[in-house]
Amino acid sequence: MTRKKGPDGTPGGPGGYTAEHIQVLEGLEAVRRRPSMYIGSTGSRGLHHLIYEVVDNAVDEALAGYCTEINVTLNEDGSCTVKDNGRGIPVGIHPKMKRPAVEVALTMLHAGGKFEGQAYKVSGGLHGVGVSVVNALSEWLKVTVDIDGGRYEQTYARGAVTTPLRRTGATQRTGTTLTFKPDPEIFEDTTFNYDIVAQRLRELGFLNRGLKITLTDAASKRENIFHYEGGIVSFVESVNRNKDVLHRPPIYLSAERDGHSVEVALQYTTGYVETMFSFANTINTREGGTHEAGFKQALTRVVNDYARKAGLLKEGEANLSGEDIREGLTVVLSVKLANPQFEGQTKEKLGNGETRGIVDSVVGQGLASFLEENPSVARRIVEKAVSAFRAREAARKARELTRRKTALEITALPGKLTDCAVRDPELAELFLVEGDSAGGSAKQGRDRRTQAVLPLRGKIINVEKARLDKILANTEVRTIITAVGTGIGDEFNLDRARYHKIIIMTDADVDGSHIRTLLLTFFYRYMERLIQAGYVYIAQPPLYLVRKGKEERYLHSEEELEATLAELGRQGVTVQRFKGLGEMNPEQLWETTMNPEKRTLQRVELVDGMTANEIFTILMGDKVEPRREFIERNAHQVRNLDTVG
């Protein structure tokens, strides 16, 4: 066999694979070629990550003690401006690169002031790719630096310098102002969402006590100021403001140890849901990590020790489990450290081994002292955990029923699952269907190879108001857990998910909306990682069928109906309003709602954990007044709401 040679005469690989095929991507071209490697995605999450990277730099200045105010503005032209009153990015000539330091920071990966540990003791944007990646993925970017009595400006386009750094005037202020416009060549949609940005800035306001962060939408004139002197204690109080609490104020613990700053605020509620927000260097570690493990370990040990000492656990009784002790607990845990090890650029899990022991020690000592000094609060906490402990055996037995040992085990349960043939979870879909009638149509109309159907009889239990043993005693809940395959709570394992699309399919009326909310509450509270993985969807069945002659159109809204009637004219047109899925025959249900080539699915995304927690508490919790206020405040946004007689 004769192999092709390269242009220099050296042998090439099979198929003419030679040295000339090895590409070296210069500068920021690698970022533009593979943006998801740096910001996670080119969808909404990646788009908003650009703002977070710039804001994190300003927060780093605050952590270093040099910044007190950050202003974020969503401009009318689609750009975003982030302005701080920190020290300003240096503008002097970089000794090695022979270019202004600000230009180096904005055009070179891994260039920044965070590697030596001198300019920044603690930093959230530790990878050093933040602002340079923002620059690379922006159609244009402008930086203004106020430093040493002067104002300096420079502009860029898609990561490349378009004007040299120049001094434009004198000023007594210091700080950096950076305006950028996301590149439509990179992002699917370049429109920033105010509420998504507000969620992150609110978190940063809580986590950086005294720091004032202002968010403004120039088009709508909407504005929020996030400024909390109470820090993470205010965070916990905000999360629990619509809940009944066991004690006031929240317990607050903090200490500096071995290069770590540890802050914890916790408060018990009378409910059953555990809520934890954890952060490392102000980055939301949604997937947890060693700091969370250290906290849980200390909490479990200290509460058990106190319960034994106080005689609330008898000799011979088993210890309280961590799950028992965290029932109804709201926690905000924030650690700051010099060299955090995050998993990936999106920084969602902390991996530092030493952090676990440090957090364990700080929480263990601080909480033990608090319980000794506050015996009435301590007794309430332990009694709640003991109550959970006594219900745990019933929950454990109920949970055993949900473990799927064979493909046929679930068929004995009410709400029988009709499974699909394929066994690859990535190809498999599970439809949770309201009612036996719609379930029957779905079973007949589905693609039997890839689509499973589980009819739900009636409404599942409201998990917001029930303990786990009661939840698992609910037939419909057990059936769902068994069908999904992941287990719940501490036993949850995403790798065991039998379907990568779990589709909630309910009627477009009040009852359907309620069932959908009950299901979403259950998934959010007990299978949140299904939502985070993007496995949960809501079907969008049509509201109307419009016929004129042989032409048929399925429509999803009043607006579509009005537009269609205007187009077709009203003469000879018949309009059918679907009150429920059961009114559709199998062919209609397949064609409109289940056929992957024609259907519309809405993926459930968890954008703002704090707001989601609050909304589920309001809608499904015990307190009536917050629910009434929420409905009154948001009633104008409701469409296609039927009345019930």
Tab-separated table of C-alpha atoms in Angstrom, residues 297-566:
chain	number	residue	atom	x	y	z
A	297	GLN	CA	-21.546	15.599	58.235
A	298	ALA	CA	-21.192	18.134	61.060
A	299	LEU	CA	-24.939	18.806	61.343
A	300	THR	CA	-25.767	15.096	61.621
A	301	ARG	CA	-23.078	14.454	64.230
A	302	VAL	CA	-23.816	17.490	66.417
A	303	VAL	CA	-27.607	17.053	66.505
A	304	ASN	CA	-27.269	13.341	67.352
A	305	ASP	CA	-24.761	14.134	70.120
A	306	TYR	CA	-27.092	16.755	71.589
A	307	ALA	CA	-30.132	14.458	71.319
A	308	ARG	CA	-28.265	11.739	73.250
A	309	LYS	CA	-26.984	14.139	75.876
A	310	ALA	CA	-30.428	15.703	76.391
A	311	GLY	CA	-32.128	12.317	76.634
A	312	LEU	CA	-34.240	12.907	73.549
A	313	LEU	CA	-32.818	9.751	71.982
A	314	LYS	CA	-33.011	6.733	74.267
A	315	GLU	CA	-30.233	4.211	74.735
A	316	GLY	CA	-30.585	1.511	72.131
A	317	GLU	CA	-32.409	3.759	69.665
A	318	ALA	CA	-30.696	4.230	66.315
A	319	ASN	CA	-29.149	7.586	65.444
A	320	LEU	CA	-31.128	10.163	63.530
A	321	SER	CA	-30.216	10.110	59.849
A	322	GLY	CA	-29.020	13.188	57.988
A	323	GLU	CA	-32.308	13.138	56.065
A	324	ASP	CA	-34.258	13.252	59.358
A	325	ILE	CA	-32.224	16.146	60.687
A	326	ARG	CA	-32.452	18.227	57.497
A	327	GLU	CA	-36.240	17.940	57.202
A	328	GLY	CA	-37.694	21.443	56.909
A	329	LEU	CA	-34.247	23.046	57.012
A	330	THR	CA	-33.249	26.075	54.945
A	331	VAL	CA	-29.479	26.586	54.623
A	332	VAL	CA	-27.207	29.049	52.867
A	333	LEU	CA	-23.570	27.938	52.916
A	334	SER	CA	-20.845	30.201	51.552
A	335	VAL	CA	-17.137	29.413	51.495
A	336	LYS	CA	-14.334	31.563	50.151
A	337	LEU	CA	-10.906	30.132	49.475
A	338	ALA	CA	-7.772	30.997	47.561
A	339	ASN	CA	-7.529	28.044	45.164
A	340	PRO	CA	-10.916	26.423	44.565
A	341	GLN	CA	-11.101	23.402	42.307
A	342	PHE	CA	-14.311	23.604	40.311
A	343	GLU	CA	-15.570	20.964	37.950
A	344	GLY	CA	-15.659	22.685	34.566
A	345	GLN	CA	-15.800	26.337	33.549
A	346	THR	CA	-19.428	26.582	34.661
A	347	LYS	CA	-18.218	25.902	38.246
A	348	GLU	CA	-21.095	23.910	39.662
A	349	LYS	CA	-19.311	21.506	42.018
A	350	LEU	CA	-16.496	22.167	44.476
A	351	GLY	CA	-13.809	19.495	44.667
A	352	ASN	CA	-11.270	20.736	47.267
A	353	GLY	CA	-10.662	17.834	49.649
A	354	GLU	CA	-9.471	20.005	52.550
A	355	THR	CA	-12.655	22.101	52.456
A	356	ARG	CA	-14.788	19.242	53.756
A	357	GLY	CA	-12.852	18.964	56.998
A	358	ILE	CA	-12.672	22.737	57.501
A	359	VAL	CA	-16.426	23.231	57.053
A	360	ASP	CA	-17.107	20.218	59.270
A	361	SER	CA	-14.936	21.717	62.018
A	362	VAL	CA	-16.391	25.249	61.785
A	363	VAL	CA	-20.013	24.075	61.700
A	364	GLY	CA	-19.448	21.374	64.301
A	365	GLN	CA	-17.945	23.704	66.896
A	366	GLY	CA	-20.273	26.629	66.190
A	367	LEU	CA	-23.492	24.617	66.128
A	368	ALA	CA	-22.608	22.610	69.257
A	369	SER	CA	-22.086	25.871	71.159
A	370	PHE	CA	-25.343	27.335	69.829
A	371	LEU	CA	-27.404	24.304	70.890
A	372	GLU	CA	-25.890	24.347	74.395
A	373	GLU	CA	-26.604	28.060	74.776
A	374	ASN	CA	-30.135	27.895	73.296
A	375	PRO	CA	-31.764	24.774	74.785
A	376	SER	CA	-35.351	25.694	73.820
A	377	VAL	CA	-34.406	26.076	70.143
A	378	ALA	CA	-32.263	22.946	70.334
A	379	ARG	CA	-35.177	20.919	71.745
A	380	ARG	CA	-37.522	22.074	68.956
A	381	ILE	CA	-34.948	21.118	66.307
A	382	VAL	CA	-34.327	17.679	67.806
A	383	GLU	CA	-38.016	16.953	68.369
A	384	LYS	CA	-38.727	17.723	64.716
A	385	ALA	CA	-35.927	15.395	63.631
A	386	VAL	CA	-37.134	12.644	65.986
A	387	SER	CA	-40.625	12.974	64.515
A	388	ALA	CA	-39.122	12.577	61.037
A	389	PHE	CA	-37.091	9.611	62.289
A	390	ARG	CA	-40.236	7.834	63.519
A	391	ALA	CA	-41.854	8.255	60.118
A	392	ARG	CA	-38.733	7.074	58.321
A	393	GLU	CA	-39.344	3.346	58.676
A	394	ALA	CA	-42.753	3.682	57.059
A	395	ALA	CA	-41.162	5.751	54.301
A	396	ARG	CA	-38.407	3.177	53.845
A	397	LYS	CA	-40.929	0.377	53.443
A	398	ALA	CA	-42.942	2.448	50.992
A	399	ARG	CA	-39.777	3.290	49.084
A	400	GLU	CA	-38.948	-0.395	48.697
A	401	LEU	CA	-42.154	-0.745	46.691
A	402	THR	CA	-40.875	1.820	44.198
A	403	ARG	CA	-37.669	-0.047	43.361
A	404	ARG	CA	-38.057	-1.524	39.924
A	405	LYS	CA	-36.633	-5.047	39.835
A	406	THR	CA	-38.121	-6.150	36.527
A	407	ALA	CA	-39.771	-4.475	33.594
A	408	LEU	CA	-43.101	-6.033	34.641
A	409	GLU	CA	-43.076	-5.122	38.341
A	410	ILE	CA	-45.014	-1.893	37.834
A	411	THR	CA	-47.918	-3.563	36.007
A	412	ALA	CA	-49.434	-4.634	39.311
A	413	LEU	CA	-49.764	-0.990	40.372
A	414	PRO	CA	-52.777	1.221	39.591
A	415	GLY	CA	-52.173	3.708	36.784
A	416	LYS	CA	-50.576	0.949	34.736
A	417	LEU	CA	-47.526	1.795	32.642
A	418	THR	CA	-47.549	0.844	28.976
A	419	ASP	CA	-43.830	0.734	28.259
A	420	CYS	CA	-41.945	1.323	25.033
A	421	ALA	CA	-39.834	-1.239	23.226
A	422	VAL	CA	-36.543	0.650	23.128
A	423	ARG	CA	-34.233	0.287	26.131
A	424	ASP	CA	-31.892	3.195	25.363
A	425	PRO	CA	-32.980	6.013	27.752
A	426	GLU	CA	-31.820	8.681	25.289
A	427	LEU	CA	-34.407	7.470	22.786
A	428	ALA	CA	-37.199	6.721	25.273
A	429	GLU	CA	-40.051	9.069	26.232
A	430	LEU	CA	-42.524	8.769	29.101
A	431	PHE	CA	-45.878	10.563	28.812
A	432	LEU	CA	-47.584	11.274	32.139
A	433	VAL	CA	-51.169	11.633	30.977
A	434	GLU	CA	-54.137	13.044	32.857
A	435	GLY	CA	-56.970	10.514	33.014
A	436	ASP	CA	-57.726	7.065	31.639
A	437	SER	CA	-59.564	8.382	28.567
A	438	ALA	CA	-56.623	10.458	27.322
A	439	GLY	CA	-54.302	7.681	28.441
A	440	GLY	CA	-56.164	5.227	26.222
A	441	SER	CA	-55.906	7.544	23.211
A	442	ALA	CA	-52.212	8.128	23.900
A	443	LYS	CA	-51.513	4.389	24.110
A	444	GLN	CA	-53.229	3.782	20.771
A	445	GLY	CA	-51.728	6.774	18.987
A	446	ARG	CA	-48.136	6.595	20.286
A	447	ASP	CA	-44.975	5.336	18.624
A	448	ARG	CA	-44.718	2.011	20.471
A	449	ARG	CA	-40.997	1.782	19.827
A	450	THR	CA	-39.958	4.923	21.731
A	451	GLN	CA	-42.997	6.220	23.666
A	452	ALA	CA	-44.271	4.918	27.006
A	453	VAL	CA	-47.585	6.072	28.510
A	454	LEU	CA	-48.547	6.285	32.174
A	455	PRO	CA	-52.142	7.438	32.808
A	456	LEU	CA	-52.647	9.177	36.160
A	457	ARG	CA	-55.944	8.686	37.933
A	458	GLY	CA	-56.849	11.888	39.681
A	459	LYS	CA	-54.473	14.323	41.375
A	460	ILE	CA	-51.277	13.220	43.063
A	461	ILE	CA	-50.609	14.243	46.650
A	462	ASN	CA	-49.396	17.795	47.316
A	463	VAL	CA	-45.818	17.032	48.366
A	464	GLU	CA	-45.376	20.536	49.787
A	465	LYS	CA	-47.683	19.654	52.682
A	466	ALA	CA	-46.725	16.033	53.361
A	467	ARG	CA	-43.900	14.047	54.914
A	468	LEU	CA	-42.103	11.468	52.813
A	469	ASP	CA	-43.922	8.451	54.285
A	470	LYS	CA	-47.274	9.963	53.282
A	471	ILE	CA	-45.932	10.901	49.855
A	472	LEU	CA	-44.703	7.379	49.192
A	473	ALA	CA	-48.013	5.937	50.343
A	474	ASN	CA	-49.647	7.711	47.390
A	475	THR	CA	-50.208	5.202	44.597
A	476	GLU	CA	-49.667	7.654	41.757
A	477	VAL	CA	-46.379	8.928	43.223
A	478	ARG	CA	-45.069	5.392	43.733
A	479	THR	CA	-45.996	4.535	40.168
A	480	ILE	CA	-44.168	7.582	38.784
A	481	ILE	CA	-41.024	6.884	40.826
A	482	THR	CA	-40.988	3.252	39.730
A	483	ALA	CA	-41.505	4.160	36.089
A	484	VAL	CA	-38.795	6.836	36.051
A	485	GLY	CA	-36.326	4.467	37.745
A	486	THR	CA	-34.038	6.955	39.512
A	487	GLY	CA	-35.313	6.623	43.071
A	488	ILE	CA	-35.723	9.778	45.153
A	489	GLY	CA	-34.033	11.683	47.976
A	490	ASP	CA	-30.631	10.411	49.057
A	491	GLU	CA	-31.083	7.337	46.838
A	492	PHE	CA	-31.641	9.367	43.672
A	493	ASN	CA	-29.373	8.286	40.813
A	494	LEU	CA	-29.723	10.116	37.494
A	495	ASP	CA	-27.869	7.337	35.672
A	496	ARG	CA	-30.801	5.006	36.369
A	497	ALA	CA	-33.308	7.230	34.539
A	498	ARG	CA	-35.224	5.028	32.086
A	499	TYR	CA	-36.374	7.951	29.936
A	500	HIS	CA	-34.576	11.140	28.951
A	501	LYS	CA	-37.876	12.798	28.092
A	502	ILE	CA	-40.560	12.813	30.773
A	503	ILE	CA	-43.512	14.676	29.271
A	504	ILE	CA	-46.385	16.005	31.388
A	505	MET	CA	-49.517	15.937	29.224
A	506	THR	CA	-52.624	17.443	30.865
A	507	ASP	CA	-55.815	19.212	29.815
A	508	ALA	CA	-55.745	22.958	29.150
A	509	ASP	CA	-58.168	23.760	31.983
A	510	VAL	CA	-58.035	24.513	35.709
A	511	ASP	CA	-57.821	20.857	36.763
A	512	GLY	CA	-55.123	20.147	34.177
A	513	SER	CA	-53.141	23.153	35.330
A	514	HIS	CA	-53.425	22.001	38.947
A	515	ILE	CA	-52.264	18.475	38.110
A	516	ARG	CA	-49.345	19.911	36.134
A	517	THR	CA	-48.351	22.096	39.102
A	518	LEU	CA	-48.592	19.148	41.522
A	519	LEU	CA	-46.320	17.087	39.255
A	520	LEU	CA	-43.818	19.926	38.829
A	521	THR	CA	-43.764	20.451	42.605
A	522	PHE	CA	-42.985	16.774	43.087
A	523	PHE	CA	-40.199	16.760	40.491
A	524	TYR	CA	-38.702	20.000	41.864
A	525	ARG	CA	-38.748	18.882	45.498
A	526	TYR	CA	-37.728	15.240	45.108
A	527	MET	CA	-36.183	14.803	41.643
A	528	GLU	CA	-34.666	18.218	40.973
A	529	ARG	CA	-31.741	16.773	39.037
A	530	LEU	CA	-34.176	15.469	36.405
A	531	ILE	CA	-35.077	19.090	35.735
A	532	GLN	CA	-31.439	20.212	35.820
A	533	ALA	CA	-30.572	17.486	33.298
A	534	GLY	CA	-33.283	18.781	30.955
A	535	TYR	CA	-35.384	15.604	31.121
A	536	VAL	CA	-38.747	17.157	32.119
A	537	TYR	CA	-41.094	18.621	29.493
A	538	ILE	CA	-44.648	19.933	29.229
A	539	ALA	CA	-46.733	18.943	26.216
A	540	GLN	CA	-48.556	21.696	24.353
A	541	PRO	CA	-51.831	20.209	23.072
A	542	PRO	CA	-53.881	22.426	20.763
A	543	LEU	CA	-56.857	24.411	22.011
A	544	TYR	CA	-58.675	24.636	18.695
A	545	LEU	CA	-59.271	22.752	15.478
A	546	VAL	CA	-60.269	25.059	12.592
A	547	ARG	CA	-61.766	23.530	9.445
A	548	LYS	CA	-62.562	25.130	6.113
A	549	GLY	CA	-63.385	22.702	3.352
A	550	LYS	CA	-60.707	20.027	3.417
A	551	GLU	CA	-58.186	22.236	5.201
A	552	GLU	CA	-57.591	21.640	8.928
A	553	ARG	CA	-55.438	23.674	11.294
A	554	TYR	CA	-54.651	22.991	14.943
A	555	LEU	CA	-54.111	26.143	16.988
A	556	HIS	CA	-52.596	26.670	20.444
A	557	SER	CA	-53.865	30.097	21.507
A	558	GLU	CA	-56.594	32.703	21.186
A	559	GLU	CA	-54.150	34.880	19.225
A	560	GLU	CA	-53.549	32.113	16.661
A	561	LEU	CA	-57.307	31.604	16.356
A	562	GLU	CA	-57.996	35.284	15.686
A	563	ALA	CA	-55.201	35.487	13.110
A	564	THR	CA	-56.408	32.326	11.360
A	565	LEU	CA	-60.025	33.483	11.233
A	566	ALA	CA	-58.884	36.801	9.793
